[in-house]
GROMACS .gro file of C-alpha atoms in nm:
model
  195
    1UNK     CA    1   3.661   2.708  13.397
    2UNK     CA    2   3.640   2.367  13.192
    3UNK     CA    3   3.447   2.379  12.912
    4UNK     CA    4   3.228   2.055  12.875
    5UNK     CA    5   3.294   1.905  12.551
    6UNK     CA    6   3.103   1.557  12.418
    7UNK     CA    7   3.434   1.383  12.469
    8UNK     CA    8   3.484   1.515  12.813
    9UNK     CA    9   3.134   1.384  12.915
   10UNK     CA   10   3.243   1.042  12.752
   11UNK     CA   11   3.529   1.013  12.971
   12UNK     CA   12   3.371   1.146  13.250
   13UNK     CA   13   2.994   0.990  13.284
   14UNK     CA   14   2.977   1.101  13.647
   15UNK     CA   15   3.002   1.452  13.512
   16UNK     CA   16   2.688   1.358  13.288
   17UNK     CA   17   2.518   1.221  13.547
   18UNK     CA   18   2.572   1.544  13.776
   19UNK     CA   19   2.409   1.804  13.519
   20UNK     CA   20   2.129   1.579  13.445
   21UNK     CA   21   2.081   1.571  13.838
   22UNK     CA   22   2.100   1.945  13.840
   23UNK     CA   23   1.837   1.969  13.535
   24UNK     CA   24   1.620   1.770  13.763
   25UNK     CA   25   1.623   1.950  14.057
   26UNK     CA   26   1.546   2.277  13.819
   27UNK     CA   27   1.268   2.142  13.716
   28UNK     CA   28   1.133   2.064  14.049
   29UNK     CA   29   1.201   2.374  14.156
   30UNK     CA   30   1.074   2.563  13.896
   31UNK     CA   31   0.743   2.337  13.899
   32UNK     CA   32   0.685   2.459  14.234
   33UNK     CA   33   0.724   2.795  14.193
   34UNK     CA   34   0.479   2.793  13.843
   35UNK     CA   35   0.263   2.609  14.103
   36UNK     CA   36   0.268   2.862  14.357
   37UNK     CA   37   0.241   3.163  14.121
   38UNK     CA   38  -0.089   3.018  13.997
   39UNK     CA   39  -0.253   3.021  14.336
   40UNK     CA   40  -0.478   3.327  14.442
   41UNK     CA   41  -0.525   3.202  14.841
   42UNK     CA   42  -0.370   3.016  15.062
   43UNK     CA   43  -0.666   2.768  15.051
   44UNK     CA   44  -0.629   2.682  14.721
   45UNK     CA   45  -0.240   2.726  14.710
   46UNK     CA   46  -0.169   2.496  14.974
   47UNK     CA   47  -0.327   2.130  14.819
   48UNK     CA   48  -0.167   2.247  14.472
   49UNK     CA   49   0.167   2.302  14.654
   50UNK     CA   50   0.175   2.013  14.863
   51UNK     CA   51   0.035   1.735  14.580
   52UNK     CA   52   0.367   1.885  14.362
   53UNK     CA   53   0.601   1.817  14.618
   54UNK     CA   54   0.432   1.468  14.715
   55UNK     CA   55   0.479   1.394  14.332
   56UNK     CA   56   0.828   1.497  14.317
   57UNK     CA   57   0.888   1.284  14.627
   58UNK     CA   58   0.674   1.020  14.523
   59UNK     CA   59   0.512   1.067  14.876
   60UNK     CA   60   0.168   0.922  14.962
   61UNK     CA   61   0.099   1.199  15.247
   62UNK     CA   62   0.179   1.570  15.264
   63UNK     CA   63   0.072   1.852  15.521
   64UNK     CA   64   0.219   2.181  15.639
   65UNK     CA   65   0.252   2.354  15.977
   66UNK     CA   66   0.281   2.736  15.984
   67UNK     CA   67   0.367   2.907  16.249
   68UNK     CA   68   0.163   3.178  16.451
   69UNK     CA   69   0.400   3.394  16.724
   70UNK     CA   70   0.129   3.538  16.889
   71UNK     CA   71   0.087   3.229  17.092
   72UNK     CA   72   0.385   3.029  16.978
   73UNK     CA   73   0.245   2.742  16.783
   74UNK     CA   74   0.243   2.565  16.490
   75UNK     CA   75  -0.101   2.511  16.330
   76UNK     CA   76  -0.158   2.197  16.092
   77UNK     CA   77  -0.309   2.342  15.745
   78UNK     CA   78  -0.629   2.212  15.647
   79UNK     CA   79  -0.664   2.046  15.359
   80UNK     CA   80  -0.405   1.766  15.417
   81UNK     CA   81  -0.290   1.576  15.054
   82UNK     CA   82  -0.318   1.194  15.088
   83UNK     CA   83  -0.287   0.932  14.806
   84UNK     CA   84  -0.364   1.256  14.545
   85UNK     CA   85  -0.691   1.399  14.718
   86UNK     CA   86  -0.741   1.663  15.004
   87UNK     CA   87  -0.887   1.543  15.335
   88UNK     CA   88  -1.008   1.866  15.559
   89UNK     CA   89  -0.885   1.812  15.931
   90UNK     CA   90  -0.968   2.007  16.216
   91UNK     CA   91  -0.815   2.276  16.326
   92UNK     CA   92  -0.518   2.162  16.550
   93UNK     CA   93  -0.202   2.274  16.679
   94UNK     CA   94   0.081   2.226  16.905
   95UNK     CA   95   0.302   2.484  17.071
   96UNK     CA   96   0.641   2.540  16.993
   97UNK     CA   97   0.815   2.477  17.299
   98UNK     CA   98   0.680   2.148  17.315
   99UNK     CA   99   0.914   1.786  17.221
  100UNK     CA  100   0.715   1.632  16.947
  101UNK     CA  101   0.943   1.575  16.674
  102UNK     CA  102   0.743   1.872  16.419
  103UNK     CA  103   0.850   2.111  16.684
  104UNK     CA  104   1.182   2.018  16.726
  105UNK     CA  105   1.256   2.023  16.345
  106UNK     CA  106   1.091   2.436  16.291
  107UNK     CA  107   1.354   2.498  16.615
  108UNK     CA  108   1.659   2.375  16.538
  109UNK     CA  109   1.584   2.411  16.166
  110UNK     CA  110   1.737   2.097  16.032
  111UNK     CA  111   1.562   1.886  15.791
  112UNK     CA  112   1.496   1.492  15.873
  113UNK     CA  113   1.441   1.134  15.768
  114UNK     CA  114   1.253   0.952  16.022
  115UNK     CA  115   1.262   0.574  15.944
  116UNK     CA  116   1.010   0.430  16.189
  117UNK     CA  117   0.732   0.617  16.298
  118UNK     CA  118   0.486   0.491  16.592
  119UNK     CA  119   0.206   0.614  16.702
  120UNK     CA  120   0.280   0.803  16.975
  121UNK     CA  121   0.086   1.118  16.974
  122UNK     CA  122   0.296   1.281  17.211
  123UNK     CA  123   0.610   1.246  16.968
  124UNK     CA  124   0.456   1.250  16.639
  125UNK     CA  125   0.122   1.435  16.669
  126UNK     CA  126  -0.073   1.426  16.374
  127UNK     CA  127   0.166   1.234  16.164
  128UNK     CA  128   0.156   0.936  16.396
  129UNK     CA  129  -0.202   0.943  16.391
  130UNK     CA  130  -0.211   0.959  16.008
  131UNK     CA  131  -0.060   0.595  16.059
  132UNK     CA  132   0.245   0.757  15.833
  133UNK     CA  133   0.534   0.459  15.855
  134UNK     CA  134   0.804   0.705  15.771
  135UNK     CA  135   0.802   1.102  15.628
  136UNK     CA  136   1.068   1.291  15.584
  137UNK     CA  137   1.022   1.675  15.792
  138UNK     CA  138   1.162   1.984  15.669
  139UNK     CA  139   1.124   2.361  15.838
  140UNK     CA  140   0.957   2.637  15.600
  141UNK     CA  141   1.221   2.915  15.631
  142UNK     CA  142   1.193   3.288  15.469
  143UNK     CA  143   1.505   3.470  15.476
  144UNK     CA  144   1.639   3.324  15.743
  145UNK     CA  145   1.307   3.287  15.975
  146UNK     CA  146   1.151   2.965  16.028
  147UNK     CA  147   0.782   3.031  15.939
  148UNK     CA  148   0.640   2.662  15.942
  149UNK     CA  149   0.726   2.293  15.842
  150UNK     CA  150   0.648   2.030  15.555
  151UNK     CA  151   0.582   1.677  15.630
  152UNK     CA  152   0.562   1.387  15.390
  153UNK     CA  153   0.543   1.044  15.430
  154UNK     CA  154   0.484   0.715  15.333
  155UNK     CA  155   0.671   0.632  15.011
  156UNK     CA  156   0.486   0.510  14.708
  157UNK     CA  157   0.745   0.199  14.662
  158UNK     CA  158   1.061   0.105  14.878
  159UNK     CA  159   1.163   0.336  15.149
  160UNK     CA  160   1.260   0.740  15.112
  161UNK     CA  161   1.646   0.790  15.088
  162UNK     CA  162   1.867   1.019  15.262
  163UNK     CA  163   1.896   1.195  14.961
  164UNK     CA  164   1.568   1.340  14.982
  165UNK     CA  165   1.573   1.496  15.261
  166UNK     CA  166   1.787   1.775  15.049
  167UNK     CA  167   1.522   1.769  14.815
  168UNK     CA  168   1.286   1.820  15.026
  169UNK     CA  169   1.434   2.137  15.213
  170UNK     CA  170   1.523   2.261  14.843
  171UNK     CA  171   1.136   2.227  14.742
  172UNK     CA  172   1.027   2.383  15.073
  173UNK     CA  173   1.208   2.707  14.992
  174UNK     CA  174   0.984   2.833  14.772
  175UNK     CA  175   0.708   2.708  14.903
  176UNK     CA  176   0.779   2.845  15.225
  177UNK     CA  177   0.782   3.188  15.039
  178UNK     CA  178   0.489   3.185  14.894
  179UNK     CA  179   0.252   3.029  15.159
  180UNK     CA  180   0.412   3.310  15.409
  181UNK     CA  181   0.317   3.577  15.179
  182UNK     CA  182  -0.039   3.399  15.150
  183UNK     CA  183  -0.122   3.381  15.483
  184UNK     CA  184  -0.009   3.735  15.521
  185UNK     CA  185  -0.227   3.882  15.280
  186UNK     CA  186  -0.535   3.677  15.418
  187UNK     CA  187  -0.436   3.794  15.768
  188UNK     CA  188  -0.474   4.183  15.600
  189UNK     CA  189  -0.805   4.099  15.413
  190UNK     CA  190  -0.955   3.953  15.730
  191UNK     CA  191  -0.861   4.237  15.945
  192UNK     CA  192  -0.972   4.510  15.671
  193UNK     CA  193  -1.305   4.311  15.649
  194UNK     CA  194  -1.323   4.289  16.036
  195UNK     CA  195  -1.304   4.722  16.056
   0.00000   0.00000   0.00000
């Protein structure tokens, strides 16, 4: 093991630049997480989670998708975060086994960049119809299990970077976590408040 030394880091600057990176992404990370510790239901969790990220990726648009196996789809979250407020949609949701490009992402399990986005509803579903020019898509996964996906889109200035798309899946772990364990104990409450 090399110990870093201040004249090391002079003569090396890309080492410099690689810790301050690192520090970065820590922060993010850990930003999310104080986020997501702070939340008490998934309702009020989710905007909170979503804005953070959107920040992070200086994003204009952010929703989540969980997933529901008793029939197989993935259900948009209401509220969705655009330009730093919540906008309630309806309840919608497409199945798994369909193509649109949300779908194919929680299945293979692969995060994405998608450059050009048009408004087909059939490929893009609710992002298309968002008018979202480009979002970067990356599957919710707890220990192993795909349990939803992250979209954001629309880039505050320029054009997202492939780089992101790393960031992104790294920010969606523990989100992914934490909404999962949300939904789960609202899924209990409602069914002890149903008997």
């Amino acid at each position: 093991r090399a110990i870093l030394t201040s004249r090391h880091l002079r003569e090396r600057p890309e080492t410099l630049a690689e810790l301050v990176a690192q520090r970065g992404d820590f922060e993010r990370l850990y930003a999310v997480s104080a986020t997501l510790a702070s939340a008490e239901s998934l309702g009020e969790g989710l905007p909170q989670i979503v804005g953070t990220i959107c920040r992070y990726l200086s994003a204009q648009v952010g929703l989540v998708f969980l997933y529901h196996p008793e029939d197989h789809t993935l259900r948009v979250m209401s509220p969705v975060w655009v330009n730093g407020h919540t906008l309630e949609v309806d309840a919608m949701r497409m199945r798994v086994s369909e193509g649109g490009i949300v779908s194919q992402v929680f299945r293979s399990g692969r995060p994405i960049l998608l450059n050009r986005i048009d408004h087909n509803p059939e490929t893009y579903g609710i992002i298309g119809e968002l008018g979202v020019k480009q979002a970067l898509i990356a599957p919710l996964k707890v220990e192993g299990y795909n349990v939803g996906a992250i979209a954001v889109g629309d880039p505050i200035n320029g054009n997202f970077e492939e780089r992101q798309i790393d960031e992104l899946a790294s920010l969606a772990a523990p989100a992914a976590l934490v909404l999962s364990q949300l939904g789960r104990y609202e899924a209990a409450a409602e069914t002890t408040r149903r008997m």
